Coordinates of C-alpha atoms and ligand atoms in Angstrom, one line a residue:
M1 CA 28.0 100.2 10.0
S2 CA 28.6 99.5 6.3
V3 CA 26.2 97.2 4.4
P4 CA 27.8 94.2 2.6
E5 CA 27.7 94.4 -1.2
S6 CA 25.6 91.4 -1.5
F7 CA 23.0 92.8 0.7
E8 CA 20.8 94.4 -1.9
S9 CA 17.6 96.1 -0.9
P10 CA 15.6 98.7 -2.7
Q11 CA 15.8 101.0 0.3
P12 CA 18.5 101.1 3.0
V13 CA 16.8 99.1 5.6
P14 CA 18.3 100.3 8.9
L15 CA 17.7 103.9 8.0
V16 CA 14.0 103.4 7.3
Y17 CA 13.3 101.5 10.5
T18 CA 15.3 103.4 13.1
D19 CA 13.0 105.0 15.6
V20 CA 9.8 104.1 13.9
T21 CA 7.3 102.3 15.8
V22 CA 5.1 101.0 13.1
V23 CA 6.4 99.3 10.0
P24 CA 4.3 99.2 6.9
E25 CA 3.9 95.7 5.6
H26 CA 6.0 96.0 2.4
E27 CA 8.9 97.3 4.5
R28 CA 8.5 94.5 6.9
N29 CA 8.6 92.1 4.1
E30 CA 11.9 93.8 3.0
L31 CA 13.3 93.4 6.4
E32 CA 12.4 89.7 6.5
K33 CA 13.9 89.3 3.0
S34 CA 17.1 91.0 4.1
I35 CA 17.3 88.8 7.2
S36 CA 17.0 85.6 5.1
S37 CA 19.6 86.9 2.6
L38 CA 22.0 87.8 5.5
E39 CA 21.5 84.4 7.0
G40 CA 22.5 82.8 3.7
E41 CA 25.5 85.1 3.5
V42 CA 26.6 84.2 7.0
L43 CA 26.4 80.5 6.2
E44 CA 28.3 80.9 2.9
L45 CA 31.0 83.0 4.6
K46 CA 31.4 80.4 7.4
S47 CA 31.9 77.7 4.9
K48 CA 34.4 79.7 2.9
L49 CA 36.3 80.4 6.2
K50 CA 36.3 76.7 6.9
S51 CA 37.9 75.8 3.6
L52 CA 40.4 78.6 3.9
D53 CA 41.2 77.5 7.4
D54 CA 41.8 73.9 6.2
K55 CA 44.1 75.3 3.5
R56 CA 46.0 77.4 6.0
K57 CA 46.5 74.3 8.2
E58 CA 47.8 72.3 5.3
V59 CA 50.3 75.1 4.2
L60 CA 51.5 75.6 7.8
N61 CA 52.1 71.9 8.2
K62 CA 54.1 71.8 4.9
I63 CA 56.1 74.8 6.1
I64 CA 56.9 73.1 9.5
D65 CA 57.7 69.8 7.9
T66 CA 59.9 71.4 5.3
K67 CA 61.7 73.3 8.0
G68 CA 61.8 70.2 10.0
S69 CA 59.3 68.9 12.6
I70 CA 62.2 68.7 15.0
R71 CA 63.8 72.1 15.2
V72 CA 66.8 73.0 17.3
F73 CA 67.5 76.6 18.4
C74 CA 70.4 77.9 20.4
R75 CA 70.3 80.8 22.8
V76 CA 73.5 82.3 24.3
R77 CA 73.1 84.0 27.6
P78 CA 74.5 87.5 27.9
F79 CA 77.2 88.3 30.5
L80 CA 75.7 89.1 33.8
L81 CA 76.8 92.3 35.6
T82 CA 78.7 90.3 38.1
E83 CA 80.7 88.4 35.5
R84 CA 84.1 89.3 34.1
R85 CA 84.1 89.5 30.3
P86 CA 87.1 87.7 28.8
I87 CA 89.2 89.5 26.2
R88 CA 88.8 86.7 23.7
E89 CA 85.3 85.3 24.1
P90 CA 85.2 81.5 23.6
V91 CA 81.9 81.5 21.8
S92 CA 81.1 83.3 18.6
F93 CA 78.1 82.9 16.3
G94 CA 76.3 83.6 13.1
S95 CA 72.6 83.4 12.4
D96 CA 72.5 79.6 12.3
N97 CA 75.8 78.5 13.6
V98 CA 77.9 78.6 16.8
V99 CA 81.7 78.3 16.9
V100 CA 83.4 77.4 20.2
R101 CA 87.2 77.8 20.6
S102 CA 89.0 76.1 23.4
A103 CA 92.6 75.3 23.9
G104 CA 93.3 75.8 20.2
V105 CA 90.5 73.6 19.1
R106 CA 87.6 75.0 17.0
K107 CA 84.2 73.3 16.9
E108 CA 81.3 74.4 14.9
F109 CA 77.6 73.6 15.4
E110 CA 74.7 74.3 13.2
F111 CA 71.2 75.2 14.3
D112 CA 67.9 76.1 12.8
K113 CA 68.3 79.5 14.5
V114 CA 70.7 81.1 16.9
F115 CA 69.7 83.8 19.3
H116 CA 72.5 86.1 20.1
Q117 CA 73.1 87.7 23.5
S118 CA 71.1 90.8 22.5
A119 CA 68.1 88.7 21.4
T120 CA 64.9 89.7 23.3
Q121 CA 62.2 87.5 24.7
E122 CA 60.0 88.7 21.8
D123 CA 62.6 87.6 19.3
V124 CA 62.6 84.1 20.7
F125 CA 58.8 84.0 20.9
G126 CA 58.5 85.1 17.3
E127 CA 60.2 81.9 16.2
V128 CA 58.1 79.8 18.4
K129 CA 54.8 81.3 17.4
P130 CA 54.1 79.2 14.2
I131 CA 54.4 76.0 16.2
L132 CA 51.6 77.2 18.5
R133 CA 49.3 77.6 15.6
S134 CA 50.1 74.0 14.8
A135 CA 49.1 73.0 18.4
L136 CA 45.8 74.7 17.8
D137 CA 45.4 72.8 14.6
G138 CA 45.5 69.6 16.5
H139 CA 49.2 68.6 16.6
N140 CA 50.9 67.7 19.9
V141 CA 53.8 70.1 20.4
C142 CA 56.8 70.0 22.7
V143 CA 59.0 73.0 23.5
L144 CA 62.0 72.0 25.6
A145 CA 64.6 74.2 27.2
Y146 CA 67.9 72.4 27.8
G147 CA 71.4 73.4 29.0
Q148 CA 73.7 73.9 31.9
T149 CA 72.4 75.4 35.1
G150 CA 72.6 79.2 35.0
T151 CA 72.4 79.5 31.2
G152 CA 68.9 81.0 31.1
K153 CA 66.5 78.1 30.6
T154 CA 64.1 79.4 33.3
F155 CA 64.6 82.9 32.0
T156 CA 63.5 81.8 28.5
M157 CA 60.6 79.7 29.5
D158 CA 59.3 81.7 32.4
G159 CA 61.0 85.1 32.2
T160 CA 60.3 87.9 34.6
N161 CA 57.4 90.2 35.1
E162 CA 59.0 92.9 32.9
Q163 CA 60.3 90.3 30.4
P164 CA 57.8 87.5 30.3
G165 CA 59.1 84.2 28.8
L166 CA 57.8 81.7 26.3
A167 CA 55.2 80.0 28.5
P168 CA 53.2 83.1 29.5
R169 CA 53.5 84.5 25.9
A170 CA 52.4 81.2 24.4
I171 CA 49.4 80.9 26.7
K172 CA 48.4 84.5 25.8
E173 CA 48.8 83.8 22.1
L174 CA 46.7 80.7 22.4
F175 CA 43.8 82.7 23.9
N176 CA 44.4 85.4 21.2
E177 CA 44.2 82.9 18.3
A178 CA 41.3 81.1 19.9
S179 CA 39.3 84.3 20.1
M180 CA 39.8 84.9 16.4
D181 CA 38.7 81.4 15.4
H182 CA 35.2 81.9 14.0
T183 CA 34.7 78.3 12.9
H184 CA 35.6 76.5 16.2
S185 CA 35.0 76.9 19.8
V186 CA 38.3 76.4 21.6
T187 CA 38.9 75.7 25.3
F188 CA 42.0 75.1 27.4
T189 CA 43.0 73.2 30.5
M190 CA 46.3 73.3 32.3
S191 CA 48.5 71.0 34.3
M192 CA 51.9 71.4 35.8
L193 CA 54.2 68.8 37.2
E194 CA 57.8 68.3 38.2
I195 CA 60.0 65.2 37.7
Y196 CA 62.8 64.7 40.2
M197 CA 64.8 61.5 40.5
G198 CA 62.0 59.6 38.6
N199 CA 59.3 60.9 40.9
L200 CA 56.4 63.0 39.7
K201 CA 55.0 65.9 41.6
D202 CA 51.7 67.6 40.8
L203 CA 52.4 71.4 41.1
L204 CA 48.7 72.5 40.9
S205 CA 47.4 70.1 43.4
A206 CA 45.4 71.8 46.2
R207 CA 47.4 69.8 48.8
Q208 CA 51.1 70.8 48.9
P209 CA 52.1 70.4 52.5
L210 CA 55.0 68.0 52.2
R211 CA 58.4 68.4 50.8
F212 CA 59.2 66.7 47.6
N213 CA 62.0 64.5 48.8
E214 CA 60.1 63.2 51.8
A215 CA 59.0 59.6 51.4
S216 CA 55.3 60.3 51.5
T217 CA 55.4 62.4 48.4
K218 CA 57.0 59.8 46.3
C219 CA 55.4 59.2 42.9
N220 CA 51.7 58.8 43.3
L221 CA 50.9 59.7 39.7
N222 CA 50.5 56.9 37.3
I223 CA 51.3 57.2 33.6
Q224 CA 48.6 55.5 31.4
V225 CA 48.4 55.1 27.7
D226 CA 44.9 54.6 26.2
S227 CA 44.0 52.5 23.2
K228 CA 44.6 55.4 20.8
G229 CA 48.1 55.9 22.2
S230 CA 47.2 59.0 24.1
V231 CA 49.1 59.5 27.4
E232 CA 47.3 60.4 30.6
I233 CA 48.8 60.9 34.0
E234 CA 46.4 59.5 36.5
G235 CA 45.6 61.8 39.4
L236 CA 47.3 64.9 37.9
T237 CA 45.4 68.1 38.5
E238 CA 44.0 69.6 35.4
V239 CA 42.5 73.0 35.8
E240 CA 40.1 74.8 33.3
V241 CA 41.5 78.1 32.2
P242 CA 38.8 80.3 30.8
D243 CA 41.0 83.3 30.1
F244 CA 44.6 84.4 30.2
A245 CA 44.4 86.0 33.6
K246 CA 43.3 82.7 35.2
A247 CA 45.9 80.8 33.2
R248 CA 48.6 83.1 34.4
W249 CA 47.4 82.8 37.9
W250 CA 47.7 79.0 37.8
Y251 CA 51.0 79.2 36.1
N252 CA 52.5 81.4 38.8
K253 CA 51.1 79.2 41.5
G254 CA 52.8 76.2 39.9
R255 CA 56.1 78.0 39.6
R256 CA 55.8 79.1 43.3
V257 CA 55.2 75.6 44.4
R258 CA 58.2 74.4 42.4
S259 CA 60.5 76.9 43.9
T260 CA 59.4 76.6 47.5
S261 CA 59.0 72.9 48.0
W262 CA 62.6 71.8 48.2
T263 CA 64.7 70.9 51.2
N264 CA 67.8 71.8 49.2
V265 CA 66.4 74.4 46.9
N266 CA 69.3 75.1 44.7
E267 CA 70.4 71.6 44.1
A268 CA 67.0 70.0 43.6
S269 CA 65.4 72.7 41.6
S270 CA 68.2 72.9 39.2
R271 CA 68.1 69.1 38.7
S272 CA 64.4 68.7 38.3
H273 CA 62.4 69.0 35.1
C274 CA 59.4 71.3 35.2
L275 CA 56.6 70.5 32.8
T276 CA 53.6 72.7 31.9
R277 CA 50.9 71.2 29.8
I278 CA 48.2 73.1 28.0
T279 CA 45.5 70.8 26.6
I280 CA 43.6 72.3 23.7
F281 CA 40.0 71.2 23.0
R282 CA 38.9 72.4 19.6
R283 CA 35.4 71.8 18.4
G284 CA 33.9 72.8 15.0
D285 CA 30.7 74.8 14.8
G286 CA 28.8 72.2 12.7
V287 CA 26.3 69.8 14.1
G288 CA 27.9 66.5 15.2
S289 CA 31.5 67.9 14.8
K290 CA 34.0 66.1 16.9
T291 CA 36.3 67.7 19.5
E292 CA 40.0 67.6 18.6
V293 CA 42.3 67.4 21.5
S294 CA 46.0 68.4 21.4
K295 CA 48.7 69.2 23.9
L296 CA 51.3 71.8 24.2
W297 CA 54.1 70.9 26.5
M298 CA 56.5 73.5 27.7
I299 CA 59.4 72.0 29.5
D300 CA 62.2 73.5 31.6
L301 CA 64.7 70.6 31.8
G302 CA 67.0 70.1 34.7
G303 CA 70.6 71.4 34.4
S304 CA 72.7 69.3 32.2
E305 CA 76.1 69.9 33.8
R306 CA 78.1 66.9 34.8
L307 CA 78.9 65.5 38.2
L308 CA 82.5 66.8 38.4
K309 CA 81.6 70.4 37.5
T310 CA 79.3 70.9 40.5
G311 CA 81.6 69.2 42.9
A312 CA 78.9 66.7 43.7
I313 CA 81.3 63.9 44.3
G314 CA 80.8 62.5 47.8
Q315 CA 77.1 63.4 47.9
T316 CA 74.4 60.9 48.3
L317 CA 73.7 58.2 45.7
D318 CA 70.2 59.6 45.0
E319 CA 71.6 63.0 44.1
G320 CA 74.2 61.3 41.9
R321 CA 71.4 59.5 40.1
A322 CA 69.5 62.7 39.7
I323 CA 72.5 64.3 38.1
N324 CA 72.8 61.4 35.7
L325 CA 69.1 61.5 34.9
S326 CA 69.4 65.2 34.2
L327 CA 72.3 64.7 32.0
S328 CA 70.6 61.9 30.0
A329 CA 67.2 63.6 29.8
L330 CA 67.8 65.1 26.4
G331 CA 69.5 61.9 25.3
D332 CA 66.3 60.0 26.1
V333 CA 64.2 62.5 24.2
I334 CA 66.5 62.4 21.3
A335 CA 66.3 58.6 21.2
A336 CA 62.5 58.8 21.4
L337 CA 62.6 61.2 18.5
R338 CA 64.9 58.9 16.5
R339 CA 62.2 56.3 17.0
K340 CA 59.7 58.7 15.5
K341 CA 61.8 58.6 12.4
G342 CA 61.9 54.8 12.4
H343 CA 65.2 54.4 14.3
V344 CA 66.1 52.2 17.3
P345 CA 64.0 51.8 20.5
Y346 CA 64.9 54.0 23.4
R347 CA 65.2 54.0 27.2
N348 CA 61.8 54.7 28.7
S349 CA 62.5 57.3 31.4
K350 CA 59.5 59.0 33.2
L351 CA 60.1 62.0 30.9
T352 CA 59.8 60.1 27.7
Q353 CA 56.9 58.0 29.0
I354 CA 55.0 61.2 29.7
L355 CA 55.9 62.7 26.3
K356 CA 55.4 59.5 24.4
D357 CA 52.4 60.9 22.4
S358 CA 54.1 64.3 21.9
L359 CA 57.2 63.0 20.4
G360 CA 55.4 60.9 17.8
T361 CA 54.8 61.2 14.0
R362 CA 52.3 64.0 14.0
S363 CA 54.0 66.0 16.7
K364 CA 56.3 69.0 16.5
V365 CA 59.3 69.4 18.7
L366 CA 61.3 72.5 19.4
M367 CA 64.5 72.3 21.4
L368 CA 66.1 75.3 22.8
V369 CA 69.7 74.7 23.9
H370 CA 71.1 77.3 26.2
I371 CA 74.8 78.0 26.5
S372 CA 77.0 80.2 28.7
P373 CA 79.3 82.8 27.2
R374 CA 81.9 82.2 29.9
D375 CA 85.4 80.8 29.5
E376 CA 85.1 78.5 32.5
D377 CA 81.9 76.9 31.1
V378 CA 83.4 75.9 27.7
G379 CA 83.5 72.2 28.5
E380 CA 79.8 72.2 29.4
T381 CA 79.0 74.3 26.4
I382 CA 80.6 71.8 24.0
C383 CA 78.8 69.0 25.8
S384 CA 75.3 70.6 25.4
L385 CA 76.0 71.5 21.8
S386 CA 77.0 68.0 21.0
F387 CA 73.8 66.6 22.4
T388 CA 71.8 68.9 20.2
K389 CA 73.8 67.9 17.2
R390 CA 72.4 64.4 17.6
A391 CA 68.9 65.8 17.8
R392 CA 69.4 67.8 14.6
A393 CA 70.9 64.7 12.9
I394 CA 67.5 63.0 13.2
E395 CA 66.0 65.2 10.5
S396 CA 66.9 63.8 7.1
N397 CA 67.0 67.2 5.5
R398 CA 70.2 68.2 7.4
G399 CA 73.5 68.2 5.6
L400 CA 72.0 69.1 2.3
T401 CA 74.1 70.3 -0.6
E402 CA 74.1 74.1 -1.2
E403 CA 71.8 73.6 -4.2
L404 CA 69.3 71.5 -2.4
R405 CA 69.4 73.9 0.5
K406 CA 68.6 76.8 -1.8
L407 CA 65.7 74.9 -3.3
R408 CA 64.4 74.1 0.1
E409 CA 64.6 77.8 1.2
K410 CA 62.7 78.8 -2.0
K411 CA 60.0 76.3 -1.3
I412 CA 59.7 77.6 2.3
S413 CA 59.4 81.2 1.1
E414 CA 56.7 80.2 -1.5
L415 CA 54.8 78.4 1.2
E416 CA 55.1 81.4 3.5
D417 CA 53.7 83.7 0.8
E418 CA 50.8 81.3 0.3
M419 CA 50.3 81.2 4.0
Q420 CA 50.2 85.0 4.2
N421 CA 47.7 85.3 1.3
T422 CA 45.5 82.7 2.9
Q423 CA 45.6 84.5 6.3
E424 CA 44.7 87.8 4.6
S425 CA 41.8 86.3 2.9
C426 CA 40.7 84.8 6.2
K427 CA 40.9 88.2 7.9
K428 CA 38.8 89.8 5.1
I429 CA 36.2 87.1 5.5
I430 CA 36.1 87.4 9.2
T431 CA 35.6 91.1 9.0
R432 CA 32.7 90.6 6.5
L433 CA 31.3 87.8 8.7
Q434 CA 31.3 90.1 11.7
E435 CA 29.5 92.8 9.8
A436 CA 26.9 90.4 8.4
E437 CA 26.3 88.8 11.9
C438 CA 26.0 92.2 13.5
L439 CA 23.6 93.4 10.9
L440 CA 21.6 90.3 11.1
T441 CA 21.2 90.6 14.9
E442 CA 20.2 94.2 14.5
N443 CA 17.6 93.4 11.8
K444 CA 16.2 90.5 13.8
K445 CA 15.9 92.7 16.9
L446 CA 14.2 95.4 14.8
L447 CA 11.8 92.9 13.4
R448 CA 11.1 91.5 16.8
T449 CA 10.5 94.8 18.5
T450 CA 8.5 96.4 15.8
H451 CA 6.5 93.2 15.4
E452 CA 5.8 92.8 19.1
K453 CA 5.2 96.4 19.6
Y454 CA 2.9 96.5 16.7
E455 CA 0.9 93.5 17.9
E456 CA 0.6 94.9 21.4
D457 CA -0.4 98.3 20.3
M458 CA -2.9 96.9 17.9
E459 CA -4.4 94.7 20.4
E460 CA -4.5 97.5 22.8
K461 CA -6.0 99.8 20.3
L462 CA -8.6 97.3 19.2
L463 CA -9.6 96.4 22.7
S464 CA -9.6 99.8 24.4
P465 CA -9.6 102.8 22.1
I466 CA -11.1 105.1 24.7
N467 CA -8.9 104.3 27.7
H468 CA -5.8 104.2 25.6
L469 CA -6.3 107.8 24.6
K470 CA -7.0 108.8 28.2
E471 CA -3.8 107.3 29.5
T472 CA -0.9 109.7 30.2
D473 CA 1.1 108.9 33.3
A474 CA 2.4 105.4 32.8
T475 CA 2.6 105.2 29.0
P476 CA 5.9 105.3 27.3
K477 CA 6.5 108.0 24.7
S478 CA 6.4 105.6 21.8
S479 CA 2.8 104.8 22.6
D480 CA 2.0 108.5 21.9
K481 CA 3.5 108.0 18.5
L482 CA 1.4 104.9 18.0
V483 CA -1.8 106.8 18.9
K484 CA -1.0 109.4 16.3
I485 CA -0.2 106.9 13.6
S486 CA -3.2 104.7 14.4
K487 CA -5.4 107.7 14.2
S488 CA -4.0 108.9 10.9
S489 CA -3.9 105.5 9.3
G490 CA -7.4 104.1 9.0
F491 CA -6.5 100.7 7.6
V492 CA -5.3 97.5 9.3
P493 CA -2.6 95.7 7.3
R494 CA -3.0 92.0 6.8
F495 CA -0.2 91.0 9.1
M496 CA -1.9 92.9 12.0
T497 CA -5.0 90.8 11.9
S498 CA -5.0 87.7 14.1
T499 CA -3.2 84.8 12.5
V500 CA -3.6 81.1 13.1
T501 CA -0.5 81.2 15.3
S502 CA -1.8 84.1 17.4
R503 CA -5.2 82.5 17.8
L504 CA -3.5 79.3 18.8
R505 CA -1.3 81.1 21.3
Q506 CA -4.4 82.7 22.8
T507 CA -6.1 79.3 23.2
M508 CA -2.9 77.8 24.6
S509 CA -2.5 80.5 27.2
E510 CA -6.0 80.0 28.3
K511 CA -5.4 76.3 28.6
E512 CA -2.3 76.9 30.6
I513 CA -4.1 79.2 32.9
N514 CA -6.7 76.5 33.7
A515 CA -3.9 74.1 34.6
R516 CA -2.4 76.4 37.2
P517 CA -3.2 76.7 40.9
Q518 CA -6.3 78.5 41.9
S519 CA -4.8 81.8 43.2
I520 CA -2.9 82.4 40.0
R521 CA -5.6 81.2 37.8
S522 CA -8.1 83.6 39.3
V523 CA -5.8 86.5 38.7
A524 CA -4.9 85.5 35.2
K525 CA -8.5 84.7 34.4
T526 CA -9.6 88.0 35.6
L527 CA -7.0 89.6 33.4
T528 CA -8.1 87.6 30.4
Q529 CA -11.6 88.7 31.1
I530 CA -10.6 92.2 31.3
S531 CA -8.6 92.0 28.1
T532 CA -11.6 90.8 26.2
S533 CA -14.0 93.2 27.7
Q534 CA -12.4 96.4 28.6
S535 CA -9.1 98.2 28.7
L536 CA -6.3 97.5 31.2
S537 CA -3.7 100.1 31.8
L538 CA -1.6 101.0 34.8
S539 CA -3.3 104.3 35.1
D540 CA -6.3 102.2 35.9
S541 CA -6.2 101.8 39.7
R542 CA -8.1 98.5 39.6
S543 CA -5.7 96.9 37.1
R544 CA -2.7 98.2 39.1
G545 CA -4.1 96.5 42.2
L546 CA -4.5 93.3 40.2
L547 CA -1.0 93.4 38.9
R548 CA 0.5 94.2 42.2
R549 CA -1.3 91.3 43.9
S550 CA -0.4 88.9 41.1
Y551 CA 3.4 89.8 41.4
T552 CA 3.5 90.1 45.2
K553 CA 1.9 87.0 46.3
P554 CA 4.3 84.2 45.1
I555 CA 7.3 86.1 46.3
Q556 CA 5.9 86.4 49.8
T557 CA 5.2 82.7 49.7
A558 CA 8.8 82.1 48.6
S559 CA 10.3 84.1 51.4
N560 CA 8.2 82.4 54.0
S561 CA 9.0 79.0 52.7
G562 CA 11.6 77.0 54.5
T563 CA 12.2 74.3 51.9
P564 CA 14.9 74.7 49.3
E565 CA 12.6 73.7 46.5
A566 CA 10.0 76.2 47.3
P567 CA 11.6 79.3 45.8
K568 CA 12.2 77.5 42.5
R569 CA 8.5 76.5 42.2
D570 CA 7.4 80.0 43.1
I571 CA 9.6 81.6 40.5
K572 CA 8.4 79.2 37.9
D573 CA 4.9 80.2 38.8
L574 CA 5.9 83.8 38.7
S575 CA 7.4 83.6 35.2
F576 CA 4.3 81.7 34.2
Q577 CA 2.2 84.5 35.4
K578 CA 4.3 87.0 33.6
K579 CA 3.9 85.1 30.4
N580 CA 0.2 84.9 30.8
L581 CA -0.1 88.5 31.6
N582 CA 1.7 89.2 28.3
D583 CA -0.4 86.6 26.5
T584 CA -3.6 88.0 27.8
S585 CA -3.1 91.2 25.9
L586 CA -1.7 93.3 28.6
P587 CA 0.4 96.0 26.9
R588 CA 3.9 94.8 27.7
S589 CA 5.6 98.1 27.2
K590 CA 3.6 99.5 30.0
M591 CA 4.5 96.7 32.4
V592 CA 8.2 97.2 31.9
T593 CA 8.2 101.0 32.0
S594 CA 5.6 101.3 34.7
S595 CA 6.1 104.0 37.1
D596 CA 4.5 101.9 39.8
P597 CA 7.2 101.3 42.3
N598 CA 5.6 98.1 43.5
V599 CA 5.6 96.5 40.2
R600 CA 9.2 97.5 39.6
A601 CA 10.5 96.4 42.9
K602 CA 9.0 93.0 42.6
L603 CA 10.5 92.5 39.1
C604 CA 14.0 93.3 40.4
H605 CA 13.4 91.0 43.3
H606 CA 12.4 88.3 40.9
R607 CA 15.5 88.7 38.8
R608 CA 17.8 88.6 41.8
R609 CA 16.2 85.5 43.1
M610 CA 16.5 83.8 39.7
S611 CA 20.3 84.6 39.6
S612 CA 20.8 83.3 43.1
L613 CA 19.4 80.0 42.0
T614 CA 21.7 79.5 39.0
Ligands
ADP1 P1 68.7 78.3 34.4 O1 67.3 78.1 34.5 O2 69.3 77.7 33.1 O3 69.5 77.7 35.6 P2 68.3 81.1 34.8 O4 67.2 81.3 33.8 O5 68.0 80.9 36.2 O6 69.1 79.8 34.3 O7 69.3 82.2 34.5 C1 70.4 82.5 35.3 C2 70.5 84.0 35.5 O8 70.8 84.6 34.2 C3 69.3 84.7 36.0 O9 69.7 85.7 36.8 C4 68.7 85.3 34.7 O10 67.9 86.4 35.0 C5 69.9 85.6 33.9 N1 69.6 85.5 32.5 C6 69.6 84.3 31.8 N2 69.3 84.6 30.5 C7 69.3 85.9 30.3 C8 69.0 86.8 29.2 N3 68.8 86.3 28.0 N4 69.0 88.1 29.4 C9 69.2 88.6 30.7 N5 69.4 87.8 31.8 C10 69.5 86.5 31.6
MG2 MG1 66.2 77.1 36.0

């Protein structure tokens, strides 16, 4: 790995220390110095990253606001294989306008973006992506698919396995972005619900036995608004999604429940609104930093076609109401959005109650109107497009003169350049940060191992020079090295002599031993005595016996014990013993690498038992 420029050291530190068991004092000092300089660098990089991230947020917000915090896109469905293509197609389009010709009348509608029949799911997602970043930055975001039944709303939002739609792509992107955020920890939860005829249905609930339109499933979810204006749906299942796979699993489950819970599948599912909510919890690294919560709503609205078109006349009143609600859903949302811009109050349907805090001042809204290319759907197409015209009219920057329009585009392009530069700087800093953090971990590890190894080996050497040299079977290779080095170097550097801390540790460990139950105390005490009087190695049969007994006994007690608390206590004792064995100058490397199967087996056993408790 490359060493950062600011990491200046007279000698290349990692090269010097690799594979060397004993570190001369001056090199150790160098290592410590480099650790502290790396720590400083990491802090500095993190703070730089934080300010760049703030700048990026600000620029993105400006871009979105200049483009319009309510954006309206149009997607035209391609002809299906089963459909007859007319000679003169009624709908034609440019990059930001749609023209509909019907019975000699020509109507033109403008959009922020038009997706032609050949547009892929990726193309659509590409335009939605910036708004997701905005959701991660703490804004509430709403993406709504709207249009006549059969125009591709579900295809756009959900997609197929081969061509995943916006929702799975957006969720994946959120995880992706979150994993690259080095200054925050980001977590997600997910909820899904359906609104049909003013009733709310929890799609992720564990209990889904009843059909939606049965009386017992009528709205049991209460919509609440807290003092900060944040909307909560009481009783709605909210699942934690630690990774994309889990999120996808829940999403698919919700979709399945939606499509299978209807008595009249086609009618009801095309009339209901399906809402997916991802709640984002973003917390800064710093001490005392607050958690920011934002929501991303992805909504597949019910079909907007009018009563006559579907031949629904004569059907029940409820269904008639549902059709009207479907038709007016976007109208309600538009009215709510108008309020956001200081316009008139609006009708508070279930949908707008739920979305209240996501259609507000700081929120971003994206509407995707879907239209059919067919001749026979022209009437519905014009109706859908007229609705979205109202939505677009909310943004004050519509209907600008050509000059102002150009100025606006120039500003957006400048902001986008700025955004790109900021993102590139962020990337560079992240790479550097990762390098520095990696190097830091390596150096710390190196310092720890060489230091511990050195202390152990020195203690061992000082305590038992004769036995240490005799030992062959259970000693790791590195120990041989130590012997050679110890023999050749006749001096003891200052840092190897006992320090105040090491003496204190020794006293502490003796005190701890005295406070323990008799059986352990006796073993530990014996080990302490041995350590101060003579050598202890695993080649020494007496020591091995001691070790074996000291590890075996508590585990046997645990396995015989019938109370649930007992194993915990025994394990605590065991770890205590292990600690004391270490503290009492037993060479640790020998314990770990021991060829004694008894010692090894018991250590594994211990580990397994610990994990089964957590
Ligand atoms: P809606 O949800 O609006 O009722 P669907 O998403 O169910 O409509 O789409 C109706 C049919 O058209 C489906 O078979 C779907 O696969 C197909 N379809 C819709 N949009 C596209 C598209 N952009 N490309 C290919 N097939 C599409
Ligand atoms: Mg659909």
